[in-house]
Amino acid sequence: DVKVTQSSRYLVKRTGEKVFLECVQDMDHENMFWYRQDPGLGLRLIYFSYDVKMKEKGDIPEGYSVSREKKERFSLILESASTNQTSMYLCASSLSLGSNQPQHFGDGTRLSIL
Amino acid sequence: DQQVKQNSPSLSVQEGRISILNCDYTNSMFDYFLWYKKYPAEGPTFLISISSIKDKNEDGRFTVFLNKSAKHLSLHIVPSQPGDSAVYFCAASSQGGSEKLVFGKGTKLTVNP
């Protein structure tokens, strides 16, 4: 079974802080993704990565950056947290490009910015 | 512009009956469609998928139907069980499920005992 682990289930931070959300997958997947989920808006893609040290912007990258130094780990960084970044953050991974395999998700990090 | 639409925010059915969740899409380049189930405080769980070369895929109580001409897909759950109560997301991609997914906003299904 694919295991995607997010380092924190709940996190409370203050406005202006630099926030790191960590995600690790144990299935040697090439692709990793960061989404945020907000009520009534579904899941929206922030950033994704097809390989180590590679990243691409999703639909809502503003205010975020990512890091992928190792294949199994994908970090989401809020450079200067703001209250509108309070949300549920979901990490996902999938096998490889064109493999027709679904993305598998972690359990999410509920982040509150005060 | 919303490329994947789930027009019903919620659906309530009786245990044992059929649940039908609907999804419409606008991008004709989409060729792979997935359904995810999400319980509160958990991540989405992959449920079932269908490629555009098929019009039906079945897995136990879950069946997904794809109507390409209408750009419409549906998820049927038969029989519905209380444990099926969750939010269901439809998603689509243009090069297989490993690629960038576009999600609908979700439909909350409640199955009443």
Coordinates of C-alpha atoms in Angstrom, one line a residue:
Chain A
D1 CA 0.0 0.0 0.0
V2 CA 1.1 3.5 -0.8
K3 CA 1.8 5.6 2.2
V4 CA 1.9 9.3 2.1
T5 CA 2.8 10.9 5.4
Q6 CA 2.4 14.5 6.3
S7 CA 4.4 15.6 9.3
S8 CA 1.7 17.5 11.2
R9 CA -2.1 17.0 11.3
Y10 CA -2.7 20.4 13.0
L11 CA -0.6 23.5 13.0
V12 CA -1.1 27.0 14.3
K13 CA 1.2 29.8 13.2
R14 CA 1.2 33.5 13.4
T15 CA 1.0 36.0 10.5
G16 CA 4.4 36.7 9.0
E17 CA 6.0 33.5 10.1
K18 CA 7.8 31.2 7.6
V19 CA 5.9 27.9 7.7
F20 CA 7.2 24.5 6.5
L21 CA 4.9 21.6 5.6
E22 CA 6.6 18.3 5.0
C23 CA 5.4 15.3 3.0
V24 CA 7.1 11.9 2.6
Q25 CA 6.0 9.0 0.4
D26 CA 7.4 5.5 0.6
M27 CA 6.6 4.0 -2.8
D28 CA 9.4 5.5 -4.9
H29 CA 6.8 7.7 -6.8
E30 CA 8.2 10.2 -9.2
N31 CA 5.4 12.7 -9.0
M32 CA 4.4 14.7 -5.9
F33 CA 1.7 17.4 -5.4
W34 CA 0.5 20.0 -2.9
Y35 CA -3.1 21.0 -2.8
R36 CA -5.2 23.1 -0.5
Q37 CA -8.8 22.3 0.2
D38 CA -11.3 25.0 1.2
P39 CA -15.1 24.7 1.7
G40 CA -17.0 25.1 -1.5
L41 CA -13.8 25.3 -3.6
G42 CA -12.7 21.7 -3.8
L43 CA -9.0 20.8 -4.1
R44 CA -6.8 23.3 -5.8
L45 CA -3.3 22.6 -7.0
I46 CA -0.5 24.7 -5.5
Y47 CA 2.7 23.1 -6.9
F48 CA 3.8 19.8 -8.2
S49 CA 7.1 18.0 -9.0
Y50 CA 7.9 15.3 -11.6
D51 CA 11.4 14.7 -10.4
V52 CA 14.0 15.7 -7.8
K53 CA 14.8 19.4 -7.8
M54 CA 12.1 20.0 -10.3
K55 CA 8.9 22.0 -9.6
E56 CA 6.1 23.4 -11.6
K57 CA 3.4 25.9 -10.6
G58 CA -0.1 24.8 -10.2
D59 CA -3.2 26.9 -10.2
I60 CA -2.6 29.0 -7.0
P61 CA 1.2 29.2 -6.4
E62 CA 1.2 32.8 -5.1
G63 CA 2.6 33.0 -1.6
Y64 CA 4.0 29.5 -1.7
S65 CA 7.2 27.8 -2.7
V66 CA 8.3 24.2 -2.7
S67 CA 11.4 22.1 -2.3
R68 CA 12.2 18.6 -3.5
E69 CA 15.8 17.6 -2.6
K70 CA 15.1 13.9 -2.3
K71 CA 12.7 11.8 -4.3
E72 CA 10.6 10.7 -1.3
R73 CA 10.2 14.2 0.2
F74 CA 8.3 17.3 -1.0
S75 CA 8.1 20.4 1.2
L76 CA 5.6 23.3 0.9
I77 CA 6.8 26.6 2.2
L78 CA 4.7 29.6 3.2
E79 CA 7.3 32.4 2.9
S80 CA 5.3 34.9 5.1
A81 CA 2.1 33.3 6.4
S82 CA -1.1 35.3 6.0
T83 CA -4.6 34.6 7.4
N84 CA -6.0 33.8 3.9
Q85 CA -3.6 30.8 3.9
T86 CA -5.6 29.2 6.7
S87 CA -6.7 25.9 5.1
M88 CA -6.4 22.2 4.8
Y89 CA -3.2 21.2 2.9
L90 CA -3.0 17.9 1.2
C91 CA 0.0 16.2 -0.3
A92 CA -0.2 13.5 -2.9
S93 CA 2.1 11.3 -5.0
S94 CA 1.7 9.2 -8.1
L95 CA 3.9 6.7 -10.0
S96 CA 5.2 8.5 -13.1
L97 CA 4.1 10.4 -16.1
G98 CA 1.7 8.6 -18.4
S99 CA 1.4 5.6 -16.1
N100 CA -2.4 5.9 -15.7
Q101 CA -2.0 5.4 -12.0
P102 CA -4.0 7.5 -9.5
Q103 CA -2.6 10.0 -7.1
H104 CA -2.5 8.9 -3.5
F105 CA -3.1 11.4 -0.7
G106 CA -1.9 11.9 2.8
D107 CA -4.3 12.7 5.6
G108 CA -3.7 16.4 5.4
T109 CA -2.4 19.3 7.6
R110 CA -5.0 21.7 9.0
L111 CA -3.1 25.0 9.2
S112 CA -4.4 28.0 11.1
I113 CA -2.7 31.3 10.7
L114 CA -3.6 33.8 13.5
Chain B
D1 CA -13.6 28.8 -15.6
Q2 CA -14.5 25.6 -13.9
Q3 CA -13.5 22.7 -16.1
V4 CA -15.0 20.0 -13.8
K5 CA -18.4 20.6 -12.2
Q6 CA -20.3 18.8 -9.6
N7 CA -23.6 20.6 -9.5
S8 CA -25.1 19.0 -6.5
P9 CA -23.4 20.0 -3.3
S10 CA -25.2 17.4 -1.3
L11 CA -27.2 14.2 -1.8
S12 CA -29.2 12.1 0.8
V13 CA -30.3 8.5 0.2
Q14 CA -31.6 5.6 2.2
E15 CA -29.5 2.7 3.1
G16 CA -29.8 -0.1 0.5
R17 CA -30.9 2.3 -2.3
I18 CA -28.8 3.5 -5.2
S19 CA -26.6 6.6 -4.9
I20 CA -25.9 8.5 -8.1
L21 CA -23.3 11.2 -8.1
N22 CA -22.9 13.3 -11.2
C23 CA -20.0 15.2 -12.8
D24 CA -19.7 17.3 -15.9
Y25 CA -16.6 18.5 -17.7
T26 CA -15.8 21.0 -20.4
N27 CA -12.3 20.2 -21.5
S28 CA -12.4 17.7 -24.4
M29 CA -8.7 16.9 -23.9
F30 CA -9.5 15.1 -20.6
D31 CA -9.0 11.4 -21.1
Y32 CA -8.9 9.9 -17.7
F33 CA -11.4 10.4 -14.9
L34 CA -11.3 9.5 -11.2
W35 CA -13.5 9.5 -8.2
Y36 CA -12.2 10.1 -4.7
K37 CA -14.0 9.7 -1.4
K38 CA -13.1 11.9 1.5
Y39 CA -14.0 11.6 5.2
P40 CA -13.6 14.6 7.5
A41 CA -10.1 15.0 8.8
E42 CA -8.7 12.5 6.4
G43 CA -7.1 12.8 2.9
P44 CA -9.1 11.8 -0.2
T45 CA -9.1 8.1 -1.0
F46 CA -9.0 6.8 -4.6
L47 CA -12.2 5.0 -5.4
I48 CA -12.5 4.2 -9.0
S49 CA -11.3 5.5 -12.4
I50 CA -12.2 5.3 -16.1
S51 CA -10.3 5.9 -19.2
S52 CA -11.9 7.7 -22.1
I53 CA -11.7 4.6 -24.3
K54 CA -14.3 2.9 -22.0
D55 CA -17.9 3.9 -21.1
K56 CA -18.2 1.8 -18.0
N57 CA -16.0 0.5 -15.2
E58 CA -17.2 -1.5 -12.3
D59 CA -15.6 -2.4 -8.9
G60 CA -17.8 -4.1 -6.4
R61 CA -20.6 -1.8 -5.4
F62 CA -19.1 1.1 -7.4
T63 CA -19.7 1.7 -11.1
V64 CA -18.6 4.7 -13.1
F65 CA -20.2 5.6 -16.4
L66 CA -18.7 7.9 -18.9
N67 CA -20.7 9.7 -21.7
K68 CA -18.1 11.4 -23.8
S69 CA -20.5 13.1 -26.2
A70 CA -22.3 14.7 -23.3
K71 CA -19.0 15.3 -21.3
H72 CA -20.7 13.7 -18.3
L73 CA -19.7 11.0 -15.9
S74 CA -21.5 9.5 -13.0
L75 CA -20.7 7.3 -10.0
H76 CA -23.3 4.7 -9.0
I77 CA -23.1 3.1 -5.5
V78 CA -25.4 0.0 -5.1
P79 CA -26.4 -0.7 -2.4
S80 CA -25.6 2.4 -0.4
Q81 CA -24.3 1.9 3.1
P82 CA -24.1 4.3 6.0
G83 CA -20.3 4.0 5.8
D84 CA -20.4 5.5 2.3
S85 CA -21.4 8.9 3.8
A86 CA -18.5 11.2 2.8
V87 CA -17.6 13.9 0.3
Y88 CA -17.1 12.6 -3.2
F89 CA -14.8 14.4 -5.6
C90 CA -14.7 13.9 -9.3
A91 CA -11.3 14.6 -11.0
A92 CA -10.0 14.6 -14.6
S93 CA -6.7 14.7 -16.3
S94 CA -5.5 14.9 -19.9
Q95 CA -2.7 12.3 -19.8
G96 CA -3.6 9.7 -17.2
G97 CA -4.2 9.9 -13.5
S98 CA -0.6 10.6 -12.7
E99 CA -0.7 13.9 -14.3
K100 CA -2.1 17.2 -13.0
L101 CA -5.7 16.5 -11.9
V102 CA -8.5 19.0 -12.1
F103 CA -11.1 18.5 -9.3
G104 CA -14.7 19.3 -8.9
K105 CA -15.9 21.0 -5.8
G106 CA -17.4 17.8 -4.3
T107 CA -20.7 16.3 -3.4
K108 CA -21.5 15.4 0.2
L109 CA -23.3 12.1 0.3
T110 CA -25.4 11.1 3.4
V111 CA -26.7 7.6 3.6
N112 CA -29.4 7.3 6.2
P113 CA -29.9 4.0 8.1

